[in-house]
Short mmCIF file of C-alpha atoms in Angstrom, two decimals:
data_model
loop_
_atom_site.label_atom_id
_atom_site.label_comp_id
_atom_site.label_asym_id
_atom_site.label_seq_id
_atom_site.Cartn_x
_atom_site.Cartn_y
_atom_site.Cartn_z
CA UNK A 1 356.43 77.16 153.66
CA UNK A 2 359.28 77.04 156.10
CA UNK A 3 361.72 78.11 153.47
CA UNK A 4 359.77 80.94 152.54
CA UNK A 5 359.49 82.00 156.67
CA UNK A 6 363.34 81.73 156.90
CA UNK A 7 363.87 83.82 153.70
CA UNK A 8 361.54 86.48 154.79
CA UNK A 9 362.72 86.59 158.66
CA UNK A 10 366.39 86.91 157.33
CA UNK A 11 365.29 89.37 154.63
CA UNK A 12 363.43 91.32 157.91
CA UNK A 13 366.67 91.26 159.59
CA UNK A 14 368.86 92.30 156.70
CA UNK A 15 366.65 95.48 156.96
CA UNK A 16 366.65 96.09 160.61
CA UNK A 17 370.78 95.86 160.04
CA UNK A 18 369.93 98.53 157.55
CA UNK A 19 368.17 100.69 159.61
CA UNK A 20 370.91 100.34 161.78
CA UNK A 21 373.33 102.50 160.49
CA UNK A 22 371.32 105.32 161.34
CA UNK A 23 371.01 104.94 164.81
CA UNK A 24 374.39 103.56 165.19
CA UNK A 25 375.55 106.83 163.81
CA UNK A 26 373.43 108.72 166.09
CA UNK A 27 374.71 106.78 169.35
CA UNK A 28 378.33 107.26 168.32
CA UNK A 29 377.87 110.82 169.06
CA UNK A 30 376.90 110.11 172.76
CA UNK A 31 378.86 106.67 173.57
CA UNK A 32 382.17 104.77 172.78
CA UNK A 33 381.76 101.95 170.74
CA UNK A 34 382.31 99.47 173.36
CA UNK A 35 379.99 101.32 175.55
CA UNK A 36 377.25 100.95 172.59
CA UNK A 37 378.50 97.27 172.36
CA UNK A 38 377.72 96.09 175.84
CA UNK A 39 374.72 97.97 176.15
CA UNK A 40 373.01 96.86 173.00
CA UNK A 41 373.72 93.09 173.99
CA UNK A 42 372.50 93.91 177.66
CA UNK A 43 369.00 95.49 176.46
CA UNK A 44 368.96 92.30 174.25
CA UNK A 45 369.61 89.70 177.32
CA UNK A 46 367.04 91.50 179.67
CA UNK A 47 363.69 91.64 176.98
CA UNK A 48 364.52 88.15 175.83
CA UNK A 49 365.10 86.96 179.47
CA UNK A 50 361.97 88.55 180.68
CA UNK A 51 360.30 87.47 177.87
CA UNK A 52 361.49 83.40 178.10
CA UNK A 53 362.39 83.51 181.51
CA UNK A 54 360.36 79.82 181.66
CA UNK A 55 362.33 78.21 178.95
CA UNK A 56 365.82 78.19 180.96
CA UNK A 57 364.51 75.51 183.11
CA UNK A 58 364.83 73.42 179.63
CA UNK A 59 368.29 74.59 179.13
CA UNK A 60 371.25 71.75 178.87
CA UNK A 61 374.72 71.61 179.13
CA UNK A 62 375.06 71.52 175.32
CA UNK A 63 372.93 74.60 174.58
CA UNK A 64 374.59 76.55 176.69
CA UNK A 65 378.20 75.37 174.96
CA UNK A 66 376.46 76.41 171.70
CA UNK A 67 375.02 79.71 172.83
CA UNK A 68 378.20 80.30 174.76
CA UNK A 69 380.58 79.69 171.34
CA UNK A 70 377.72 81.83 169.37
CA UNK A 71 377.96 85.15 171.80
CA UNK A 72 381.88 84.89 171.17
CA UNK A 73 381.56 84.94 167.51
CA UNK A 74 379.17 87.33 167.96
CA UNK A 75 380.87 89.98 170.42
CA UNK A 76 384.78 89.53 168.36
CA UNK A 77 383.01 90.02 165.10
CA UNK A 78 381.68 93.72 166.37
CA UNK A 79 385.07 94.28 168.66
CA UNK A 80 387.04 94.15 165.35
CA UNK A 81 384.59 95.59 163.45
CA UNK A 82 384.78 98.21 165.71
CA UNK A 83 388.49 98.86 165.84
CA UNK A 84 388.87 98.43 162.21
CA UNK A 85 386.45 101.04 161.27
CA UNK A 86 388.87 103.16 163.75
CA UNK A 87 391.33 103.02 161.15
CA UNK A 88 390.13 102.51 157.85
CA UNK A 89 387.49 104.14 156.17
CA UNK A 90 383.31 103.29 156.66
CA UNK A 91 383.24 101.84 152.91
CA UNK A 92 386.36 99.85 152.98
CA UNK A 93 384.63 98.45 156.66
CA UNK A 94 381.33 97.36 155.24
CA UNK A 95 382.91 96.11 152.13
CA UNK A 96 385.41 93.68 154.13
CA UNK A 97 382.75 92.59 156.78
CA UNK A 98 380.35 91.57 153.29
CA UNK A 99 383.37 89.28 152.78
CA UNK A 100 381.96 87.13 155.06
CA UNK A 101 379.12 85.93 152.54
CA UNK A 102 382.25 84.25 150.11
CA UNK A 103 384.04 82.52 153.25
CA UNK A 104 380.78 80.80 154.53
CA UNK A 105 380.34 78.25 152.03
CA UNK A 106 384.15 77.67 152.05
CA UNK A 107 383.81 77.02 156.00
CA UNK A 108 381.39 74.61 155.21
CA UNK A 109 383.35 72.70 152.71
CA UNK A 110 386.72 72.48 154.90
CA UNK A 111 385.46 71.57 158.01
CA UNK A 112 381.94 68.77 156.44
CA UNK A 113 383.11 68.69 153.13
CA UNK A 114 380.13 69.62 152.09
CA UNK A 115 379.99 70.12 148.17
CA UNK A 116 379.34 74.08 146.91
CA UNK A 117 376.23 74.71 145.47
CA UNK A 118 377.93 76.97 142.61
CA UNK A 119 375.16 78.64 142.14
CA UNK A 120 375.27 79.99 145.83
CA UNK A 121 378.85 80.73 145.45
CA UNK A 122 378.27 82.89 142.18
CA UNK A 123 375.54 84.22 144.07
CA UNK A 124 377.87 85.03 147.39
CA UNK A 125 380.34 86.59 144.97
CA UNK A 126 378.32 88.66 142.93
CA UNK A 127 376.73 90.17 146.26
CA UNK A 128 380.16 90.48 147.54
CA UNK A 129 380.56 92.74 144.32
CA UNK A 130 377.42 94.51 144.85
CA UNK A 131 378.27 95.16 148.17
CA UNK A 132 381.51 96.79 146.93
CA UNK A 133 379.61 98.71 144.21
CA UNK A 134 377.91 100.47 146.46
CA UNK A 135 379.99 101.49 149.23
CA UNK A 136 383.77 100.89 148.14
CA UNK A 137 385.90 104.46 146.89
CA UNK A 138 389.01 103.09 145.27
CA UNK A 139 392.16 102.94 147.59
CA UNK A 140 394.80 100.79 147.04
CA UNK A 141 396.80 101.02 150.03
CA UNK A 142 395.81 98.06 152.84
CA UNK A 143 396.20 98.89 156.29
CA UNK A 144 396.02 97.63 160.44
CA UNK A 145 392.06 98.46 159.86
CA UNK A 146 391.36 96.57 156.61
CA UNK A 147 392.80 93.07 158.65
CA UNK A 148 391.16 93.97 161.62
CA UNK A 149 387.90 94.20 159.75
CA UNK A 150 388.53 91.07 157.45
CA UNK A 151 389.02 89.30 161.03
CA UNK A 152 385.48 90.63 161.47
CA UNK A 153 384.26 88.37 158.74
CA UNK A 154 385.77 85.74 159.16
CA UNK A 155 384.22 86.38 163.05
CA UNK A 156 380.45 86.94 161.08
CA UNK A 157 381.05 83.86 158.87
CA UNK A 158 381.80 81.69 161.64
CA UNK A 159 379.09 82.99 163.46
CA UNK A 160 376.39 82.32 160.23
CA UNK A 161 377.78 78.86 159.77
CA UNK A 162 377.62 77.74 163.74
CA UNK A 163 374.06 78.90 164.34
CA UNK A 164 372.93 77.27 160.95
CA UNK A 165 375.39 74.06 162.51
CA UNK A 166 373.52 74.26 166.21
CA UNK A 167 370.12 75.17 165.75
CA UNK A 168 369.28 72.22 164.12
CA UNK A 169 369.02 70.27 166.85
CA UNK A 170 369.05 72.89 169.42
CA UNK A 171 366.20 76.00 170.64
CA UNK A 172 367.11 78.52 168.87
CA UNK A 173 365.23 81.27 171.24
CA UNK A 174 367.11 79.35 174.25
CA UNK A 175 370.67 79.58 171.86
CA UNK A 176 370.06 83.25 171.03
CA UNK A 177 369.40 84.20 174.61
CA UNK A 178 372.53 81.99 176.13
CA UNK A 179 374.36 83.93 173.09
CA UNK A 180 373.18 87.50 174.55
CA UNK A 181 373.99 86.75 178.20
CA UNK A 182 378.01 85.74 176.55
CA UNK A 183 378.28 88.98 174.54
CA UNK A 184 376.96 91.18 177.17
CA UNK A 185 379.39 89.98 179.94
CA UNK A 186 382.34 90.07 177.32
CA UNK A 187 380.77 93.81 176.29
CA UNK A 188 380.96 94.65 180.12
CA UNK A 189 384.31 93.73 181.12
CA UNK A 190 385.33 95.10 178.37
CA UNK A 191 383.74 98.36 179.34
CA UNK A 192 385.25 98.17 182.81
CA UNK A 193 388.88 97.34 181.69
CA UNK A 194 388.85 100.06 179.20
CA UNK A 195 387.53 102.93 182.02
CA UNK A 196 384.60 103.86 180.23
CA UNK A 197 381.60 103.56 183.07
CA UNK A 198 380.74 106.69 183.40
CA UNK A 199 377.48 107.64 180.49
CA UNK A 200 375.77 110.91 180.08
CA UNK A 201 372.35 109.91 179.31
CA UNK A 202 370.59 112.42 177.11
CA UNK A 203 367.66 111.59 175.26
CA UNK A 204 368.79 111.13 171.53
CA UNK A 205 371.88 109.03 171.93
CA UNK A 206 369.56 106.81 174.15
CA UNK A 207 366.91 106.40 172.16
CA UNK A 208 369.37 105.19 169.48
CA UNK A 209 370.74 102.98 171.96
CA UNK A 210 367.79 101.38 172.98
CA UNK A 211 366.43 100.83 169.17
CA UNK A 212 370.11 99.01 168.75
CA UNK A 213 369.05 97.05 171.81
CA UNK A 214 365.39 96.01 170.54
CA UNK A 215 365.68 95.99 166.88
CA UNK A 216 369.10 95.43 165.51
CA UNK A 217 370.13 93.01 168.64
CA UNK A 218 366.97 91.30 170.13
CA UNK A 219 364.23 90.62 167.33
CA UNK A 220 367.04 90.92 164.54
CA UNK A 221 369.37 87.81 166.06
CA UNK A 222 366.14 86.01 167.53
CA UNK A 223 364.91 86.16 163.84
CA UNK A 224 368.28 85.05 162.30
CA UNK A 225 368.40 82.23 164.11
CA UNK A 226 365.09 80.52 163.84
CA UNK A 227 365.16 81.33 159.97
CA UNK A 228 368.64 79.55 159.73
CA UNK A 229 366.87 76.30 161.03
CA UNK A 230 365.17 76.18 157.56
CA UNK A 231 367.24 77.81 155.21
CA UNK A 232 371.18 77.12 154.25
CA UNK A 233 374.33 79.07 155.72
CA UNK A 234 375.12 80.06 152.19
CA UNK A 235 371.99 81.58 150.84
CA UNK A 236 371.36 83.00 154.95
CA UNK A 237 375.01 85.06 154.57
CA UNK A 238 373.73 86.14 150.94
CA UNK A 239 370.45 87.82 152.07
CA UNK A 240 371.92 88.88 155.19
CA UNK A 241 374.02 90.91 152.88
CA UNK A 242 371.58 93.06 151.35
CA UNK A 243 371.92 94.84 154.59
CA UNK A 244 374.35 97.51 152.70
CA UNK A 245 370.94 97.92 150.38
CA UNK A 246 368.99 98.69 153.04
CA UNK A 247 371.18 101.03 155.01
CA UNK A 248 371.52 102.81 151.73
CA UNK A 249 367.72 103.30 151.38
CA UNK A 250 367.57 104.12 155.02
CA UNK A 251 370.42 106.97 154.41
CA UNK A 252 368.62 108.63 151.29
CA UNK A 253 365.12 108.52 153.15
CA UNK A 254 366.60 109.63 156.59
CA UNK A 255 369.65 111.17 156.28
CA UNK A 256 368.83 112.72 152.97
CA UNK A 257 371.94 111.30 151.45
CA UNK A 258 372.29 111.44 147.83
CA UNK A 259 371.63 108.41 145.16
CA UNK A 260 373.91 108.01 142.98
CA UNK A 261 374.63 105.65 139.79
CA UNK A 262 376.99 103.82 142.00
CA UNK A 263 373.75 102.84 144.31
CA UNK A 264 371.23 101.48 141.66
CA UNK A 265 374.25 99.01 140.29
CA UNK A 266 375.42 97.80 143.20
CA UNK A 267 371.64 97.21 144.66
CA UNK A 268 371.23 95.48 141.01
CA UNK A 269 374.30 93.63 141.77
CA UNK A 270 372.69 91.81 145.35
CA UNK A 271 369.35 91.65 143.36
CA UNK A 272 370.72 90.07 141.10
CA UNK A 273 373.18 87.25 143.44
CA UNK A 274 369.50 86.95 145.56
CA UNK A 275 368.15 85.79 142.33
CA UNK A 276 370.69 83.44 140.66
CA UNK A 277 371.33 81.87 144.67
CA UNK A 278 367.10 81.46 145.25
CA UNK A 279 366.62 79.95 141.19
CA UNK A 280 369.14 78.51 140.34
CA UNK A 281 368.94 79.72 137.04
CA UNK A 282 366.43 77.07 135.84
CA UNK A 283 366.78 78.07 132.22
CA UNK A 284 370.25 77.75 132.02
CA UNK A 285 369.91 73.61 133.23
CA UNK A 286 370.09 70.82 130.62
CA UNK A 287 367.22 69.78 129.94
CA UNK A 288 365.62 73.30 129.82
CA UNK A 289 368.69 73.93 127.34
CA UNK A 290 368.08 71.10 125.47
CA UNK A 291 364.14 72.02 125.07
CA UNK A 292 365.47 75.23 123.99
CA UNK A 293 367.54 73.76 120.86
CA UNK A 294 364.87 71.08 119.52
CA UNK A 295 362.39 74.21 119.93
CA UNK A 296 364.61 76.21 117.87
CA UNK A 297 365.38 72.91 115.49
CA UNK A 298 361.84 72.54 114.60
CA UNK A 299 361.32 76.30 113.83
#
């Protein structure tokens, strides 16, 4: 049953993520993207500090290492996500940052050697694909923004493989909240180095903001990482992925974009890596194969 929890609380998430894009494209039109950074990750650390205000007084020295490394991760994933998408275009950017979902299992293996499931890593690359599929346009040329944004998931894949790596034996509510406090003073320094305190609150861009805040930041990341306490870094980056699904289902049924051929096989594509990465593919195994020939033999 826990399996199934963690698999639906990171499937939640991936759709939050989704939604996302909406109201991250709303908010750009009334705040930078460092401004949008700092505040999301500040909404975040005051709901789940008023919230678990009583659980700090179980907070060690270790968690807060953990939570402090997490919020890092966290924080530099979005910064260059952020700057890359300032010079590449959106599809390149979400294609790059669904790199992340290959390098996890790779992180794993290099640092534990810990032996790849293959059928996670046909999995990760075929939702890599899909991911591609569905919001790559052909360009050949590689630029300052396409690095900047492949830094970004490395940044995400380090991020998936530490809080699958810390919440085993840590809180994860406690690790999520010591990882909101570290991104939201990075976010606000930030802010304040770059000049940009002064916000013009109007309604729209902060009602974006504040959805960022609660969805996409607080109950998205406190989900993530209690499901990654019962679920693998590899198959938690691959349904974290179908978050360029659901931002495309949010953008036909919000924004009234368009769906196109390109959509349906690329959403076929992650179906498909969810699939052969949850399975394994039992038909394809020995014995089933092996049942399969003496079944056909005595025919």
């Amino acid at each position: 049953m826990q399996k199934y929890f963690g698999e639906i609380a990171l499937t939640i998430t991936a759709i939050i993520w989704g939604s996302g894009f909406v109201a991250s494209a709303i908010a750009l039109d009334h705040f930078t993207p460092y401004q949008i950074l700092a505040g999301r990750f500040i909404i975040g650390t005051l709901i789940l500090g008023v919230i678990f205000h009583k659980k700090l007084k179980n907070i060690d020295k270790s968690t807060m290492i953990k939570g402090a490394v997490l919020g890092i991760f966290l924080y530099l994933a979005f910064a260059l996500q952020t700057v890359g998408l300032q010079y590449t275009t959106p599809s390149k950017n979400a294609f790059l940052t669904a790199v992340n979902v290959v390098i996890v299992p790779f992180i794993a293996f290099v640092m534990y050697k810990r032996k790849i499931d293959m059928y996670e890593l046909v999995g990760a690359i075929l939702a890599m694909i899909g991911v591609g599929v569905l919001s790559l346009k052909l360009s050949a040329d590689i630029n300052i923004g396409d690095l900047l944004t492949l830094g970004c998931a490395f940044g995400f894949a380090f991020h998936i493989f530490y809080t699958a790596k810390y919440v085993k034996d840590s809180d994860p509510i406690l690790l999520t909240l010591i990882q909101m406090i570290t991104a939201a003073i990075i976010g606000s320094i930030v802010v304040v180095l770059k000049g940009e305190t002064s916000v013009v609150m109007e309604k729209e861009g902060l009602f974006s903001l504040l959805y960022l805040g609660v969805f996409s930041t607080t109950i998205a990341y406190l989900l993530q990482t209690v499901a990654q306490k019962m679920i693998t870094e590899t198959k938690a980056a691959i349904i974290l992925s179908t978050e360029s699904f659901w931002g495309m289902v949010f953008s036909v049924a919000i924004l009234d974009e368009a769906m196109t051929i390109k959509m349906v096989l690329g959403a076929i594509l992650i179906l498909g890596a969810i699939i052969i990465s949850e399975t394994k593919l039992p038909f394809l195994k020995k014995n089933r194969l092996k049942e399969i020939r003496n079944w056909i033999t005595a025919r």
